[in-house]
Amino acid sequence: MNRLTAPLPPGSTLGVFGGGQLGRMFAQAADKLGYRVHVFAPETNCPASQVASQQTVADYHDFQAIARFAQSVAAVTLEFENVPVAAAEAAAHYVPVRPAGDALYMVQDRGREKGFLTAAGIPCTPYCNIRSEEELHSAVQRVGSPAVLKTTKFGYDGKGQTILQSPDDADRAWSHLGRHKCVLEQFIDFRREISVLIARGADGEMVTCGPIENSHTNHILDVSVLHGEVASAVSEASIDAAKKIAVELDLVGLACVEFFETAEGKVMVNEIAPRPHNSGHLTIEACETSQFEQQVRALAGLPLGAMHNDRPAAMANLLGDLWPVDGEPNRSEPPWDRLREFPDVQLHLYGKQTARPGRKMGHLTVLAPTPEEAEHQVRAARAALAAPIG
Ligand code: AMP
């Protein structure tokens, strides 16, 4: 089932596959518009279920549970793209699923995703598909080194990838990644990493936000900055590519496209996420309509909202590393009182029970007159949380 005949009335229940922080912020946005949310996730007491009205705790391969879930909601979305296509299709038997299984299928495999981009004429990092050690040896000659070897499936935040500094690294890299199907990408000496958020309604209406500038630490997004309305060839090219991707995927919902901007000012797609994205969290404060509200609107068949990103903003992730380690006396949380020094900084916490290094526990956002000031403030606020208690 793919069409709604009319927008879903307030009071309807929206379903979401996945129980993480993206599902939580989706549920918060849905609540603002008067919808209830039913979360489908294998974990109990997850970030999304804490703020939703209902949860099904089941595996994504439990098709009976999926059928019951889908029959209890008016439409279904998802908060991570590795929801099995079969699960999305099982739910689509009963209600619209947005984005649809076809779009998920296209982005769940890096090789397929790059083939899709190439066929659509959208620039992406030069790459080769790798199925064996022999293919890797010949590909590294063609792609050149350094190069990045990435497993085609289930890679995120730098997991499932390794750098080949020279062709001599090929054997090590191939066994390091477990001899799975891979893509070998040229290593891009990028000037910046940027992302564009794109919302697309069932009627084809599109609204974008960005580009947003992103910096990573240990392959994990660290800080995102929205610069405000910047007209440049780079922003035009990235917005055009995001729109083309949304149309080609027949996306209904909210997606994020990540790009490398090269030293020559060209943009190349790195990855497509057919769901809200960490770099878009700042839209909660910076835009009239957040990325999560756009996801709700597209799902419920409401008109999309505006995303005039003319207010500079910055977001910094709060990883589990900020939390005290076990055994630190009388303290289980970061020193939140220090945020009083930063009255413009907004704290978001995801309700995760256990902090681990590298785990996303929350984020900070601030709006400021200039992007530099916003970035400075959000970094300073986070540094205050990290400073030793003296
Ligand atoms: P990914 O999981 O593909 O988004 O990669 C995580 C991060 O690794 C990216 O945000 C980049 O900082 C870096 N990276 C990935 N692929 C490349 C590449 N081909 N060239 C340079 N850096 C890369």
CSV table of C-alpha atoms and ligand atoms in Angstrom, one decimal:
chain,number,residue,atom,x,y,z
A,1,MET,CA,0.0,0.0,0.0
A,2,ASN,CA,1.6,3.2,-1.0
A,3,ARG,CA,-0.9,6.1,-1.2
A,4,LEU,CA,-2.9,7.9,1.4
A,5,THR,CA,-6.1,9.4,0.1
A,6,ALA,CA,-6.0,12.3,2.6
A,7,PRO,CA,-3.6,13.6,5.3
A,8,LEU,CA,-3.8,11.6,8.4
A,9,PRO,CA,-5.8,13.4,11.1
A,10,PRO,CA,-4.2,14.3,14.4
A,11,GLY,CA,-4.7,11.4,16.9
A,12,SER,CA,-3.6,8.9,14.3
A,13,THR,CA,-0.7,6.6,15.2
A,14,LEU,CA,2.5,6.6,13.2
A,15,GLY,CA,4.8,3.5,13.2
A,16,VAL,CA,8.5,3.7,13.2
A,17,PHE,CA,11.0,0.9,12.7
A,18,GLY,CA,14.0,1.5,15.1
A,19,GLY,CA,14.2,2.7,18.7
A,20,GLY,CA,17.3,5.0,18.7
A,21,GLN,CA,17.7,8.7,19.1
A,22,LEU,CA,16.4,9.4,15.6
A,23,GLY,CA,13.2,7.6,16.4
A,24,ARG,CA,13.0,9.5,19.7
A,25,MET,CA,13.2,12.9,18.0
A,26,PHE,CA,10.7,11.7,15.3
A,27,ALA,CA,8.3,10.8,18.1
A,28,GLN,CA,8.8,14.2,19.8
A,29,ALA,CA,8.0,16.0,16.5
A,30,ALA,CA,5.0,13.7,15.9
A,31,ASP,CA,3.7,14.6,19.3
A,32,LYS,CA,4.0,18.3,18.5
A,33,LEU,CA,1.6,17.7,15.5
A,34,GLY,CA,-0.8,15.6,17.5
A,35,TYR,CA,0.1,12.1,16.4
A,36,ARG,CA,0.8,9.1,18.5
A,37,VAL,CA,3.8,6.9,17.8
A,38,HIS,CA,4.2,3.1,18.0
A,39,VAL,CA,7.9,2.0,18.0
A,40,PHE,CA,9.0,-1.4,16.6
A,41,ALA,CA,12.4,-2.3,17.9
A,42,PRO,CA,14.2,-5.4,19.4
A,43,GLU,CA,15.4,-3.5,22.5
A,44,THR,CA,13.2,-2.6,25.5
A,45,ASN,CA,13.4,0.9,27.2
A,46,CYS,CA,15.1,2.4,24.1
A,47,PRO,CA,15.4,6.1,23.4
A,48,ALA,CA,12.3,6.2,21.2
A,49,SER,CA,10.1,4.0,23.3
A,50,GLN,CA,10.6,6.3,26.3
A,51,VAL,CA,8.7,9.0,24.5
A,52,ALA,CA,6.3,7.0,22.3
A,53,SER,CA,2.9,5.8,23.3
A,54,GLN,CA,3.4,2.2,22.3
A,55,GLN,CA,6.2,-0.3,21.6
A,56,THR,CA,6.5,-3.7,20.0
A,57,VAL,CA,9.6,-5.5,21.2
A,58,ALA,CA,10.4,-7.9,18.4
A,59,ASP,CA,13.0,-8.9,15.9
A,60,TYR,CA,12.9,-7.4,12.4
A,61,HIS,CA,12.4,-10.9,11.0
A,62,ASP,CA,9.4,-11.6,13.1
A,63,PHE,CA,6.8,-11.2,10.4
A,64,GLN,CA,3.8,-11.9,12.6
A,65,ALA,CA,4.8,-9.1,14.9
A,66,ILE,CA,5.4,-6.9,11.9
A,67,ALA,CA,1.9,-7.7,10.6
A,68,ARG,CA,0.3,-6.8,14.0
A,69,PHE,CA,2.4,-3.7,14.3
A,70,ALA,CA,1.4,-2.5,10.8
A,71,GLN,CA,-2.3,-3.2,11.4
A,72,SER,CA,-2.1,-1.0,14.5
A,73,VAL,CA,-0.8,2.2,12.8
A,74,ALA,CA,-1.8,4.4,9.9
A,75,ALA,CA,1.6,4.6,8.2
A,76,VAL,CA,5.2,3.5,8.9
A,77,THR,CA,8.6,5.1,8.6
A,78,LEU,CA,12.1,4.1,9.8
A,79,GLU,CA,15.0,5.6,11.7
A,80,PHE,CA,17.8,3.5,10.3
A,81,GLU,CA,18.3,2.3,6.7
A,82,ASN,CA,19.3,-1.3,7.6
A,83,VAL,CA,15.8,-2.3,8.4
A,84,PRO,CA,15.4,-5.5,6.3
A,85,VAL,CA,13.7,-4.7,3.0
A,86,ALA,CA,11.4,-7.7,3.7
A,87,ALA,CA,10.3,-6.1,7.0
A,88,ALA,CA,9.4,-2.8,5.2
A,89,GLU,CA,7.6,-4.8,2.5
A,90,ALA,CA,5.7,-6.9,5.0
A,91,ALA,CA,4.4,-3.7,6.7
A,92,ALA,CA,3.6,-2.2,3.3
A,93,HIS,CA,1.1,-4.9,2.8
A,94,TYR,CA,-1.2,-3.0,5.2
A,95,VAL,CA,-0.2,0.6,5.3
A,96,PRO,CA,2.1,3.1,3.4
A,97,VAL,CA,5.8,2.7,4.3
A,98,ARG,CA,7.9,5.8,3.7
A,99,PRO,CA,10.6,5.6,2.5
A,100,ALA,CA,9.6,2.4,0.6
A,101,GLY,CA,11.5,-0.9,0.5
A,102,ASP,CA,12.9,-0.1,-3.0
A,103,ALA,CA,14.7,3.0,-1.8
A,104,LEU,CA,16.1,1.1,1.2
A,105,TYR,CA,17.3,-1.7,-1.1
A,106,MET,CA,19.2,0.8,-3.2
A,107,VAL,CA,21.2,2.3,-0.3
A,108,GLN,CA,21.7,-0.8,1.9
A,109,ASP,CA,24.7,-1.9,-0.2
A,110,ARG,CA,27.5,0.6,-1.0
A,111,GLY,CA,28.2,-1.0,-4.4
A,112,ARG,CA,24.6,-0.8,-5.4
A,113,GLU,CA,24.3,2.7,-4.1
A,114,LYS,CA,27.3,3.8,-6.2
A,115,GLY,CA,25.9,2.0,-9.2
A,116,PHE,CA,22.7,3.9,-8.8
A,117,LEU,CA,24.5,7.3,-8.5
A,118,THR,CA,26.7,6.6,-11.5
A,119,ALA,CA,23.6,5.5,-13.6
A,120,ALA,CA,21.9,8.7,-12.6
A,121,GLY,CA,24.9,10.8,-13.6
A,122,ILE,CA,25.5,12.0,-10.0
A,123,PRO,CA,29.2,12.4,-9.1
A,124,CYS,CA,30.4,10.0,-6.4
A,125,THR,CA,33.9,8.9,-5.2
A,126,PRO,CA,35.6,6.9,-8.0
A,127,TYR,CA,35.4,3.2,-6.9
A,128,CYS,CA,35.6,-0.4,-7.9
A,129,ASN,CA,33.5,-3.4,-6.7
A,130,ILE,CA,35.6,-6.0,-5.0
A,131,ARG,CA,34.6,-9.7,-4.6
A,132,SER,CA,38.0,-11.3,-4.1
A,133,GLU,CA,41.6,-10.7,-3.2
A,134,GLU,CA,42.5,-10.8,-6.9
A,135,GLU,CA,40.0,-8.1,-7.7
A,136,LEU,CA,41.4,-6.0,-4.9
A,137,HIS,CA,44.9,-6.3,-6.3
A,138,SER,CA,43.9,-5.2,-9.7
A,139,ALA,CA,41.5,-2.5,-8.5
A,140,VAL,CA,44.1,-0.8,-6.3
A,141,GLN,CA,46.2,-0.3,-9.5
A,142,ARG,CA,43.3,1.4,-11.2
A,143,VAL,CA,41.9,3.4,-8.3
A,144,GLY,CA,45.4,4.4,-7.0
A,145,SER,CA,46.6,4.8,-3.4
A,146,PRO,CA,45.9,5.8,-0.8
A,147,ALA,CA,42.4,4.2,-1.1
A,148,VAL,CA,39.6,3.2,1.2
A,149,LEU,CA,38.3,-0.3,1.3
A,150,LYS,CA,34.7,-0.5,2.7
A,151,THR,CA,32.4,-3.5,3.2
A,152,THR,CA,29.3,-3.1,1.0
A,153,LYS,CA,27.0,-3.7,4.0
A,154,PHE,CA,26.4,-2.5,7.5
A,155,GLY,CA,29.2,0.1,7.7
A,156,TYR,CA,28.6,3.2,9.7
A,157,ASP,CA,30.8,5.7,11.7
A,158,GLY,CA,33.9,4.3,10.0
A,159,LYS,CA,33.1,0.7,11.0
A,160,GLY,CA,33.8,-1.8,8.2
A,161,GLN,CA,36.4,0.3,6.5
A,162,THR,CA,40.2,0.5,6.3
A,163,ILE,CA,42.7,2.6,4.4
A,164,LEU,CA,45.3,1.2,2.0
A,165,GLN,CA,48.3,3.4,2.0
A,166,SER,CA,49.9,1.5,-0.8
A,167,PRO,CA,49.1,-1.6,-3.0
A,168,ASP,CA,51.2,-3.6,-0.4
A,169,ASP,CA,48.3,-3.2,2.1
A,170,ALA,CA,45.8,-5.1,0.0
A,171,ASP,CA,46.1,-8.5,1.7
A,172,ARG,CA,46.0,-7.0,5.2
A,173,ALA,CA,43.0,-4.9,4.3
A,174,TRP,CA,41.1,-7.8,2.7
A,175,SER,CA,41.5,-10.1,5.7
A,176,HIS,CA,41.0,-7.2,8.2
A,177,LEU,CA,37.5,-6.6,6.8
A,178,GLY,CA,36.7,-10.4,6.9
A,179,ARG,CA,36.9,-11.1,3.2
A,180,HIS,CA,33.4,-9.8,2.6
A,181,LYS,CA,32.2,-8.0,-0.6
A,182,CYS,CA,33.6,-4.5,-0.6
A,183,VAL,CA,34.1,-1.4,-2.6
A,184,LEU,CA,37.5,0.2,-3.1
A,185,GLU,CA,37.2,4.0,-3.2
A,186,GLN,CA,39.8,6.6,-4.1
A,187,PHE,CA,40.9,8.4,-1.0
A,188,ILE,CA,39.6,12.0,-1.4
A,189,ASP,CA,41.8,14.7,-0.1
A,190,PHE,CA,38.7,16.8,0.6
A,191,ARG,CA,38.5,20.4,1.6
A,192,ARG,CA,35.3,19.9,3.6
A,193,GLU,CA,32.6,17.4,4.3
A,194,ILE,CA,29.1,18.7,3.8
A,195,SER,CA,25.6,17.4,3.9
A,196,VAL,CA,22.2,18.4,2.5
A,197,LEU,CA,18.9,17.4,4.0
A,198,ILE,CA,16.0,16.9,1.6
A,199,ALA,CA,12.4,16.4,2.4
A,200,ARG,CA,10.1,15.1,-0.3
A,201,GLY,CA,6.3,14.7,-0.1
A,202,ALA,CA,4.2,12.1,-1.8
A,203,ASP,CA,3.2,14.9,-4.3
A,204,GLY,CA,6.8,15.4,-5.3
A,205,GLU,CA,7.2,18.7,-3.4
A,206,MET,CA,10.8,19.2,-2.1
A,207,VAL,CA,12.3,21.3,0.6
A,208,THR,CA,16.1,21.3,1.4
A,209,CYS,CA,18.3,22.5,4.1
A,210,GLY,CA,22.0,23.1,3.9
A,211,PRO,CA,24.7,22.4,2.9
A,212,ILE,CA,25.8,21.8,6.5
A,213,GLU,CA,29.5,21.6,7.2
A,214,ASN,CA,30.6,18.6,9.2
A,215,SER,CA,33.7,17.6,11.0
A,216,HIS,CA,34.5,14.1,12.2
A,217,THR,CA,36.7,12.7,14.9
A,218,ASN,CA,37.6,9.0,14.7
A,219,HIS,CA,35.1,8.7,11.8
A,220,ILE,CA,32.3,9.8,14.1
A,221,LEU,CA,30.5,13.1,13.4
A,222,ASP,CA,31.8,15.6,15.9
A,223,VAL,CA,30.5,19.1,15.0
A,224,SER,CA,28.1,20.4,12.4
A,225,VAL,CA,27.7,24.0,11.3
A,226,LEU,CA,24.9,25.6,9.3
A,227,HIS,CA,26.3,28.7,7.7
A,228,GLY,CA,23.2,30.4,6.8
A,229,GLU,CA,22.0,31.2,3.3
A,230,VAL,CA,25.2,30.8,1.1
A,231,ALA,CA,24.8,31.0,-2.6
A,232,SER,CA,27.7,29.3,-4.2
A,233,ALA,CA,28.5,26.8,-6.9
A,234,VAL,CA,29.1,24.2,-4.2
A,235,SER,CA,25.8,24.6,-2.5
A,236,GLU,CA,23.9,24.7,-5.8
A,237,ALA,CA,25.6,21.5,-7.0
A,238,SER,CA,25.0,19.7,-3.7
A,239,ILE,CA,21.4,20.8,-3.5
A,240,ASP,CA,20.8,19.8,-7.1
A,241,ALA,CA,22.3,16.4,-6.5
A,242,ALA,CA,20.2,15.8,-3.4
A,243,LYS,CA,17.0,16.7,-5.3
A,244,LYS,CA,18.0,14.4,-8.2
A,245,ILE,CA,18.6,11.5,-5.7
A,246,ALA,CA,15.3,12.1,-4.0
A,247,VAL,CA,13.4,12.0,-7.3
A,248,GLU,CA,15.3,9.0,-8.7
A,249,LEU,CA,14.7,7.0,-5.4
A,250,ASP,CA,11.1,8.2,-5.5
A,251,LEU,CA,11.7,9.1,-1.8
A,252,VAL,CA,8.8,10.1,0.4
A,253,GLY,CA,10.2,11.3,3.6
A,254,LEU,CA,13.4,12.9,4.7
A,255,ALA,CA,16.9,12.0,3.6
A,256,CYS,CA,20.4,13.3,4.0
A,257,VAL,CA,23.1,13.2,1.4
A,258,GLU,CA,26.7,13.4,2.5
A,259,PHE,CA,29.3,14.9,0.2
A,260,PHE,CA,33.0,15.5,-0.1
A,261,GLU,CA,33.9,19.0,-1.4
A,262,THR,CA,37.2,18.6,-3.2
A,263,ALA,CA,40.0,21.2,-3.3
A,264,GLU,CA,38.8,22.2,-6.8
A,265,GLY,CA,35.3,23.0,-5.4
A,266,LYS,CA,33.6,19.9,-6.9
A,267,VAL,CA,31.2,17.8,-4.9
A,268,MET,CA,31.1,14.0,-4.8
A,269,VAL,CA,28.4,12.0,-2.9
A,270,ASN,CA,29.9,9.9,-0.1
A,271,GLU,CA,26.6,8.4,1.3
A,272,ILE,CA,22.9,8.6,1.2
A,273,ALA,CA,20.8,8.2,4.4
A,274,PRO,CA,17.1,7.9,3.7
A,275,ARG,CA,16.2,9.1,7.1
A,276,PRO,CA,17.0,12.0,9.5
A,277,HIS,CA,20.7,12.4,10.1
A,278,ASN,CA,23.0,13.5,12.9
A,279,SER,CA,24.1,16.6,10.9
A,280,GLY,CA,20.5,17.7,10.8
A,281,HIS,CA,19.8,17.8,14.5
A,282,LEU,CA,20.5,21.5,14.5
A,283,THR,CA,17.4,22.0,12.4
A,284,ILE,CA,15.3,21.6,15.6
A,285,GLU,CA,16.4,25.0,16.7
A,286,ALA,CA,17.7,26.6,13.4
A,287,CYS,CA,14.7,26.0,11.0
A,288,GLU,CA,11.0,26.7,11.2
A,289,THR,CA,10.5,23.0,10.4
A,290,SER,CA,13.0,20.4,11.8
A,291,GLN,CA,14.2,17.4,9.8
A,292,PHE,CA,12.0,15.2,12.1
A,293,GLU,CA,8.9,17.3,11.6
A,294,GLN,CA,9.5,17.0,7.8
A,295,GLN,CA,9.6,13.2,8.2
A,296,VAL,CA,6.3,13.3,10.1
A,297,ARG,CA,4.7,15.6,7.5
A,298,ALA,CA,5.8,13.5,4.6
A,299,LEU,CA,4.6,10.4,6.3
A,300,ALA,CA,1.3,11.8,7.3
A,301,GLY,CA,0.6,13.4,3.9
A,302,LEU,CA,0.8,17.0,5.3
A,303,PRO,CA,2.3,19.8,3.3
A,304,LEU,CA,6.0,20.1,4.0
A,305,GLY,CA,7.2,23.1,6.2
A,306,ALA,CA,9.7,25.8,5.4
A,307,MET,CA,13.4,25.2,6.2
A,308,HIS,CA,14.8,28.7,5.7
A,309,ASN,CA,18.3,28.1,7.0
A,310,ASP,CA,19.3,31.7,7.3
A,311,ARG,CA,20.2,31.5,11.0
A,312,PRO,CA,23.8,30.3,11.6
A,313,ALA,CA,23.8,27.3,14.0
A,314,ALA,CA,26.2,24.7,15.3
A,315,MET,CA,25.8,21.3,16.9
A,316,ALA,CA,28.3,19.2,18.9
A,317,ASN,CA,27.8,15.6,19.7
A,318,LEU,CA,28.0,14.4,23.3
A,319,LEU,CA,29.6,10.9,23.3
A,320,GLY,CA,29.8,8.5,26.1
A,321,ASP,CA,33.4,9.5,26.7
A,322,LEU,CA,32.1,12.5,28.6
A,323,TRP,CA,30.4,10.3,31.2
A,324,PRO,CA,32.3,9.4,34.4
A,325,VAL,CA,33.9,6.0,34.3
A,326,ASP,CA,32.6,3.3,36.7
A,327,GLY,CA,33.9,3.8,40.2
A,328,GLU,CA,34.2,7.6,40.1
A,329,PRO,CA,32.7,8.6,43.5
A,330,ASN,CA,29.3,10.3,43.7
A,331,ARG,CA,29.0,11.0,40.1
A,332,SER,CA,27.2,9.3,37.3
A,333,GLU,CA,26.5,12.2,34.9
A,334,PRO,CA,28.6,15.0,33.3
A,335,PRO,CA,28.7,18.2,35.3
A,336,TRP,CA,25.5,19.7,33.6
A,337,ASP,CA,25.5,22.7,36.0
A,338,ARG,CA,28.4,24.1,33.9
A,339,LEU,CA,26.0,24.7,31.0
A,340,ARG,CA,24.6,27.6,33.1
A,341,GLU,CA,27.6,29.6,31.7
A,342,PHE,CA,26.2,29.0,28.2
A,343,PRO,CA,22.5,30.2,28.4
A,344,ASP,CA,22.0,30.0,24.6
A,345,VAL,CA,23.2,26.4,24.3
A,346,GLN,CA,20.4,23.8,24.1
A,347,LEU,CA,21.0,20.4,25.6
A,348,HIS,CA,19.4,17.2,24.1
A,349,LEU,CA,19.8,13.9,25.8
A,350,TYR,CA,18.7,10.6,24.3
A,351,GLY,CA,17.9,8.6,27.5
A,352,LYS,CA,20.4,5.9,26.9
A,353,GLN,CA,21.0,3.8,30.1
A,354,THR,CA,24.7,3.0,29.6
A,355,ALA,CA,27.4,5.3,28.4
A,356,ARG,CA,30.2,3.9,26.4
A,357,PRO,CA,33.1,5.6,24.6
A,358,GLY,CA,32.0,6.6,21.1
A,359,ARG,CA,28.3,6.1,21.9
A,360,LYS,CA,26.1,9.0,21.0
A,361,MET,CA,24.4,10.1,24.2
A,362,GLY,CA,23.1,13.5,23.3
A,363,HIS,CA,24.1,16.8,21.6
A,364,LEU,CA,24.3,20.5,22.1
A,365,THR,CA,23.0,23.1,19.7
A,366,VAL,CA,23.4,26.9,19.6
A,367,LEU,CA,22.3,29.7,17.3
A,368,ALA,CA,24.5,32.8,17.0
A,369,PRO,CA,24.9,35.8,14.7
A,370,THR,CA,27.7,34.2,12.8
A,371,PRO,CA,28.6,30.5,12.1
A,372,GLU,CA,32.1,31.1,13.7
A,373,GLU,CA,30.4,32.3,16.9
A,374,ALA,CA,28.0,29.4,16.9
A,375,GLU,CA,30.8,26.9,16.5
A,376,HIS,CA,32.9,28.6,19.1
A,377,GLN,CA,30.1,28.5,21.7
A,378,VAL,CA,29.1,24.9,21.1
A,379,ARG,CA,32.7,23.7,21.4
A,380,ALA,CA,33.3,25.8,24.5
A,381,ALA,CA,30.2,24.4,26.2
A,382,ARG,CA,31.2,20.9,25.4
A,383,ALA,CA,34.8,21.5,26.6
A,384,ALA,CA,33.4,22.8,29.9
A,385,LEU,CA,31.6,19.5,30.4
A,386,ALA,CA,34.7,17.6,29.6
A,387,ALA,CA,37.1,19.6,31.9
A,388,PRO,CA,38.2,17.7,35.1
A,389,ILE,CA,36.2,18.4,38.3
A,390,GLY,CA,38.5,20.2,40.5
B,1,AMP,P1,31.5,6.7,5.7
B,1,AMP,O1,31.2,5.6,6.7
B,1,AMP,O2,31.7,6.1,4.4
B,1,AMP,O3,30.6,7.9,5.8
B,1,AMP,O4,33.0,7.2,6.2
B,1,AMP,C1,33.2,7.8,7.5
B,1,AMP,C2,34.2,8.9,7.3
B,1,AMP,O5,35.4,8.4,6.8
B,1,AMP,C3,33.8,10.0,6.3
B,1,AMP,O6,32.9,10.9,6.9
B,1,AMP,C4,35.2,10.6,5.9
B,1,AMP,O7,35.6,11.5,7.0
B,1,AMP,C5,36.1,9.3,5.9
B,1,AMP,N1,36.1,8.8,4.5
B,1,AMP,C6,35.2,7.9,4.0
B,1,AMP,N2,35.5,7.6,2.7
B,1,AMP,C7,36.5,8.4,2.4
B,1,AMP,C8,37.3,8.6,1.2
B,1,AMP,N3,37.0,7.9,0.0
B,1,AMP,N4,38.3,9.5,1.2
B,1,AMP,C9,38.6,10.2,2.3
B,1,AMP,N5,37.9,10.1,3.5
B,1,AMP,C10,36.9,9.2,3.5
